[in-house]
Amino acid sequence: MDAKTKLRMEARARVLKAMAHPSRLFIVEQLKQKERCVAELAQAVGADVSTVSKHLSLLKSVGIVDDRKQGTQVFYRLKAPCVLEFFGCVEKVLQTNLQEQIMLVK
Amino acid sequence: MDAKTKLRMEARARVLKAMAHPSRLFIVEQLKQKERCVAELAQAVGADVSTVSKHLSLLKSVGIVDDRKQGTQVFYRLKAPCVLEFFGCVEKVLQTNLQEQIMLVK
DNA sequence: TGCCTAATTGGCAATATAACCAAATAGCCA
DNA sequence: TGGCTATTTGGTTATATTGCCAATTAGGCA
């Protein structure tokens, strides 16, 4: 893997890594419909506000979400909705795995 | 996030996490065309065979790749080619980020 | 059987992530 | 200004990931 390719793969990995966490996946799904403020998301996820704030800033740093300040609140929204497309494939993989588990038992 | 949702998000995260590494992304791209044995991939990645073997077993454990033994060699192939679809979105995100960097300089 | 090659596994050290609490910051309004 | 709420940031601890080397396993063949 040459240096240029390595840089490209690292950049891609940063984006995917930002998605690859249960809470962050959940957050992305929550933002599918409409924007949400940090407190709302923290409540929905069931984690400390500070924890969720860090998840959000990570998602923002790689360009997956965007934010908008309104008074003391910060609303986050999906900036790259195409990440939602990942789920179809992921679900297909999980389904296939499940089918294979079932086959083994039968 | 209720228990059931949490489990689903964790399952999804496992699949995405398996993708979220520069070497593994490169491996997935290498397998796009045709199957490859471990030594070939190790050579292409530029890492120890043992390291690449572990990357491969991780990809396999989540159902992204599959393997086929032929003599003493093990050929890996893409089992869920739909993961290649991720790249289009990821590249779009990276492009957008880049455009924004450029705007800041101008 | 004994040797060779290919791959996997175990172990370890370095680094990265994650969660929480506490403290700091920022905007609003009395 | 002072206090209130929302959010971010710092710090710490626990856990997970990564990569290499060494050792093991497994198939092929003399």
Coordinates of C-alpha atoms (C1' of nucleotides) in Angstrom, one line a residue:
Chain A
M1 CA 0.0 0.0 0.0
D2 CA 1.7 3.2 -1.1
A3 CA 1.7 6.4 0.9
K4 CA -1.0 8.0 -1.1
T5 CA -3.3 5.0 -0.8
K6 CA -2.6 4.8 2.9
L7 CA -3.7 8.4 3.4
R8 CA -6.9 7.8 1.5
M9 CA -7.6 4.6 3.5
E10 CA -7.0 6.5 6.7
A11 CA -9.4 9.2 5.7
R12 CA -12.1 6.7 4.9
A13 CA -11.5 4.8 8.1
R14 CA -11.9 8.0 10.1
V15 CA -15.4 8.5 8.6
L16 CA -16.4 4.9 9.1
K17 CA -15.0 4.8 12.6
A18 CA -17.1 7.8 13.5
M19 CA -20.1 5.7 12.6
A20 CA -19.0 2.5 14.3
H21 CA -20.4 2.9 17.7
P22 CA -23.8 1.9 19.0
S23 CA -24.7 5.3 20.5
R24 CA -23.5 7.1 17.4
L25 CA -25.5 4.8 15.1
F26 CA -28.5 5.5 17.2
I27 CA -27.9 9.2 17.1
V28 CA -27.6 9.1 13.3
E29 CA -31.0 7.3 13.1
Q30 CA -32.6 9.8 15.4
L31 CA -31.4 12.6 13.1
K32 CA -32.9 10.9 10.1
Q33 CA -36.3 12.6 10.7
K34 CA -35.3 15.9 12.1
E35 CA -32.7 17.9 14.0
R36 CA -32.3 17.4 17.7
C37 CA -30.6 19.3 20.5
V38 CA -27.9 17.6 22.7
A39 CA -30.2 17.2 25.7
E40 CA -32.8 15.5 23.6
L41 CA -30.3 13.1 22.2
A42 CA -28.7 12.4 25.6
Q43 CA -32.1 11.5 26.9
A44 CA -32.8 9.2 23.9
V45 CA -29.5 7.5 24.1
G46 CA -29.6 7.2 27.8
A47 CA -26.1 8.5 28.5
D48 CA -24.6 11.5 30.1
V49 CA -24.9 14.8 28.2
S50 CA -21.1 15.2 28.2
T51 CA -20.7 11.7 26.6
V52 CA -23.3 12.5 23.9
S53 CA -21.7 15.9 23.3
K54 CA -18.4 14.1 22.6
H55 CA -20.1 11.7 20.3
L56 CA -21.7 14.5 18.4
S57 CA -18.4 16.5 18.1
L58 CA -16.8 13.4 16.7
L59 CA -19.6 12.9 14.1
K60 CA -19.3 16.6 13.3
S61 CA -15.5 16.5 12.9
V62 CA -15.7 14.0 10.1
G63 CA -18.6 15.8 8.4
I64 CA -21.5 13.4 9.1
V65 CA -23.5 15.9 11.1
D66 CA -23.7 19.7 11.3
D67 CA -24.9 21.9 14.1
R68 CA -26.9 25.1 14.5
K69 CA -27.0 27.2 17.6
Q70 CA -30.3 28.6 18.9
G71 CA -29.9 30.5 22.1
T72 CA -28.2 28.2 24.6
Q73 CA -29.2 25.1 22.7
V74 CA -27.3 23.4 19.9
F75 CA -29.3 21.5 17.3
Y76 CA -27.6 18.8 15.4
R77 CA -28.7 17.5 12.0
L78 CA -27.6 15.0 9.5
K79 CA -25.3 16.6 7.0
A80 CA -24.5 13.5 5.0
P81 CA -27.8 11.5 4.8
C82 CA -26.1 9.0 2.5
V83 CA -24.7 7.3 5.6
L84 CA -28.2 6.0 6.1
E85 CA -27.6 3.8 3.1
F86 CA -25.1 1.8 5.0
F87 CA -27.8 0.3 7.1
G88 CA -29.4 -1.7 4.3
C89 CA -26.2 -3.5 3.6
V90 CA -25.4 -4.0 7.3
E91 CA -28.8 -5.5 7.9
K92 CA -28.3 -7.8 5.0
V93 CA -25.0 -9.0 6.5
L94 CA -26.6 -9.5 9.9
Q95 CA -29.5 -11.4 8.3
T96 CA -27.1 -13.7 6.4
N97 CA -25.2 -14.4 9.6
L98 CA -28.4 -15.2 11.3
Q99 CA -29.5 -17.6 8.6
E100 CA -26.2 -19.4 8.8
Q101 CA -26.6 -19.7 12.6
I102 CA -30.0 -21.3 12.0
M103 CA -28.6 -23.7 9.4
L104 CA -26.0 -24.9 11.9
V105 CA -28.6 -25.7 14.5
K106 CA -30.9 -27.6 12.1
Chain B
M1 CA -32.5 3.5 23.9
D2 CA -34.3 0.4 25.0
A3 CA -32.5 -3.0 25.4
K4 CA -33.6 -4.4 22.0
T5 CA -32.5 -1.3 20.2
K6 CA -29.2 -1.3 22.0
L7 CA -28.6 -4.9 20.8
R8 CA -29.4 -4.0 17.3
M9 CA -27.1 -1.0 17.4
E10 CA -24.3 -3.1 18.9
A11 CA -24.7 -5.6 16.1
R12 CA -24.6 -2.9 13.5
A13 CA -21.6 -1.3 15.1
R14 CA -19.7 -4.6 15.1
V15 CA -20.0 -4.8 11.3
L16 CA -19.1 -1.2 10.7
K17 CA -16.2 -1.4 13.2
A18 CA -14.8 -4.3 11.2
M19 CA -14.7 -2.0 8.2
A20 CA -13.3 1.0 10.0
H21 CA -9.6 0.4 9.7
P22 CA -7.2 1.5 6.9
S23 CA -5.8 -1.9 6.2
R24 CA -9.1 -3.6 6.3
L25 CA -10.6 -1.1 3.9
F26 CA -7.7 -1.7 1.6
I27 CA -8.2 -5.4 1.9
V28 CA -11.9 -5.1 1.0
E29 CA -10.9 -3.1 -2.1
Q30 CA -8.4 -5.7 -3.1
L31 CA -11.1 -8.4 -2.9
K32 CA -13.4 -6.4 -5.1
Q33 CA -11.9 -7.9 -8.2
K34 CA -11.0 -11.4 -7.1
E35 CA -10.2 -13.6 -4.2
R36 CA -6.7 -13.4 -2.7
C37 CA -4.6 -15.5 -0.3
V38 CA -3.3 -14.2 3.0
A39 CA 0.3 -13.9 1.8
E40 CA -0.8 -11.8 -1.2
L41 CA -2.8 -9.5 0.9
A42 CA -0.1 -9.2 3.5
Q43 CA 2.3 -8.2 0.7
A44 CA -0.2 -5.7 -0.7
V45 CA -1.0 -4.1 2.6
G46 CA 2.7 -4.1 3.7
A47 CA 2.1 -5.6 7.1
D48 CA 3.1 -8.9 8.9
V49 CA 1.2 -11.9 7.7
S50 CA 0.0 -12.5 11.2
T51 CA -1.4 -9.0 11.4
V52 CA -3.3 -9.4 8.1
S53 CA -4.5 -12.8 9.2
K54 CA -6.1 -11.2 12.2
H55 CA -7.7 -8.5 10.1
L56 CA -9.1 -11.2 7.9
S57 CA -10.5 -13.2 10.7
L58 CA -12.2 -10.1 12.0
L59 CA -13.8 -9.4 8.7
K60 CA -14.8 -13.0 8.4
S61 CA -16.3 -13.1 11.9
V62 CA -18.8 -10.3 11.0
G63 CA -19.6 -11.9 7.7
I64 CA -18.0 -9.4 5.3
V65 CA -15.6 -12.0 3.8
D66 CA -15.5 -15.7 3.4
D67 CA -12.6 -18.1 2.9
R68 CA -11.8 -21.1 0.9
K69 CA -8.8 -23.4 1.6
Q70 CA -6.7 -24.7 -1.2
G71 CA -3.9 -26.9 -0.1
T72 CA -1.9 -24.8 2.5
Q73 CA -3.3 -21.6 1.2
V74 CA -6.4 -19.8 2.3
F75 CA -8.2 -17.6 -0.2
Y76 CA -10.4 -14.9 1.0
R77 CA -13.2 -13.3 -1.0
L78 CA -15.8 -10.7 -0.5
K79 CA -19.0 -12.3 0.8
A80 CA -20.9 -9.0 1.2
P81 CA -20.0 -6.9 -1.8
C82 CA -22.6 -4.4 -0.8
V83 CA -20.0 -2.9 1.6
L84 CA -18.3 -1.5 -1.5
E85 CA -21.3 0.8 -1.7
F86 CA -20.1 2.6 1.4
F87 CA -17.2 4.1 -0.4
G88 CA -19.4 6.3 -2.6
C89 CA -20.9 8.0 0.4
V90 CA -17.6 8.2 2.3
E91 CA -15.9 9.8 -0.7
K92 CA -18.7 12.3 -1.0
V93 CA -18.3 13.2 2.7
L94 CA -14.5 13.6 2.2
Q95 CA -15.0 15.8 -0.9
T96 CA -17.5 18.0 1.0
N97 CA -15.0 18.4 3.8
L98 CA -12.3 19.3 1.3
Q99 CA -14.5 21.9 -0.4
E100 CA -15.1 23.5 3.0
Q101 CA -11.4 23.6 3.8
I102 CA -10.8 25.4 0.5
M103 CA -13.6 27.9 1.2
L104 CA -12.0 28.8 4.5
V105 CA -8.7 29.6 2.8
K106 CA -10.2 31.7 0.0
Chain C
dT1 C1' 8.3 -39.8 8.9
dG2 C1' 10.5 -35.3 8.4
dC3 C1' 10.7 -31.0 6.2
dC4 C1' 8.9 -27.0 4.0
dT5 C1' 5.6 -23.4 3.3
dA6 C1' 1.1 -21.0 4.6
dA7 C1' -1.6 -19.5 8.0
dT8 C1' -3.4 -19.0 12.6
dT9 C1' -2.9 -18.2 17.5
dG10 C1' -0.8 -16.5 21.9
dG11 C1' 1.3 -12.9 24.2
dC12 C1' 2.9 -8.5 25.0
dA13 C1' 3.5 -3.4 24.7
dA14 C1' 1.8 0.8 22.8
dT15 C1' -2.0 3.4 21.6
dA16 C1' -6.8 4.7 21.2
dT17 C1' -11.7 4.8 22.9
dA18 C1' -15.2 5.4 26.1
dA19 C1' -17.8 6.7 30.1
dC20 C1' -18.5 9.5 33.9
dC21 C1' -17.9 13.5 37.0
dA22 C1' -16.3 18.0 37.7
dA23 C1' -15.2 22.4 35.9
dA24 C1' -15.4 25.8 32.4
dT25 C1' -17.9 28.4 28.7
dA26 C1' -21.8 30.7 26.5
dG27 C1' -26.2 32.8 25.9
dC28 C1' -30.4 34.7 28.2
dC29 C1' -32.9 37.3 31.2
dA30 C1' -34.1 39.3 35.8
Chain D
dT1 C1' -24.1 42.1 37.1
dG2 C1' -25.7 37.6 38.8
dG3 C1' -27.9 33.5 38.2
dC4 C1' -29.8 29.9 35.3
dT5 C1' -29.7 26.5 31.7
dA6 C1' -27.4 24.1 27.8
dT7 C1' -23.3 22.6 26.1
dT8 C1' -18.4 21.7 25.9
dT9 C1' -14.0 20.6 27.8
dG10 C1' -10.6 18.5 31.0
dG11 C1' -9.3 14.7 33.6
dT12 C1' -9.3 10.0 35.1
dT13 C1' -10.0 5.2 34.8
dA14 C1' -11.3 1.1 32.4
dT15 C1' -11.4 -1.3 28.3
dA16 C1' -10.5 -2.3 23.5
dT17 C1' -7.5 -2.3 19.5
dT18 C1' -3.4 -2.8 17.0
dG19 C1' 1.0 -4.7 15.5
dC20 C1' 4.8 -7.4 15.9
dC21 C1' 7.3 -11.5 17.2
dA22 C1' 7.3 -16.3 18.6
dA23 C1' 5.1 -20.5 18.7
dT24 C1' 1.7 -23.6 16.9
dT25 C1' -1.1 -25.9 13.5
dA26 C1' -2.0 -27.9 8.9
dG27 C1' -1.3 -29.5 4.3
dG28 C1' 1.9 -31.2 0.7
dC29 C1' 5.6 -33.8 -0.7
dA30 C1' 10.3 -36.0 -0.7

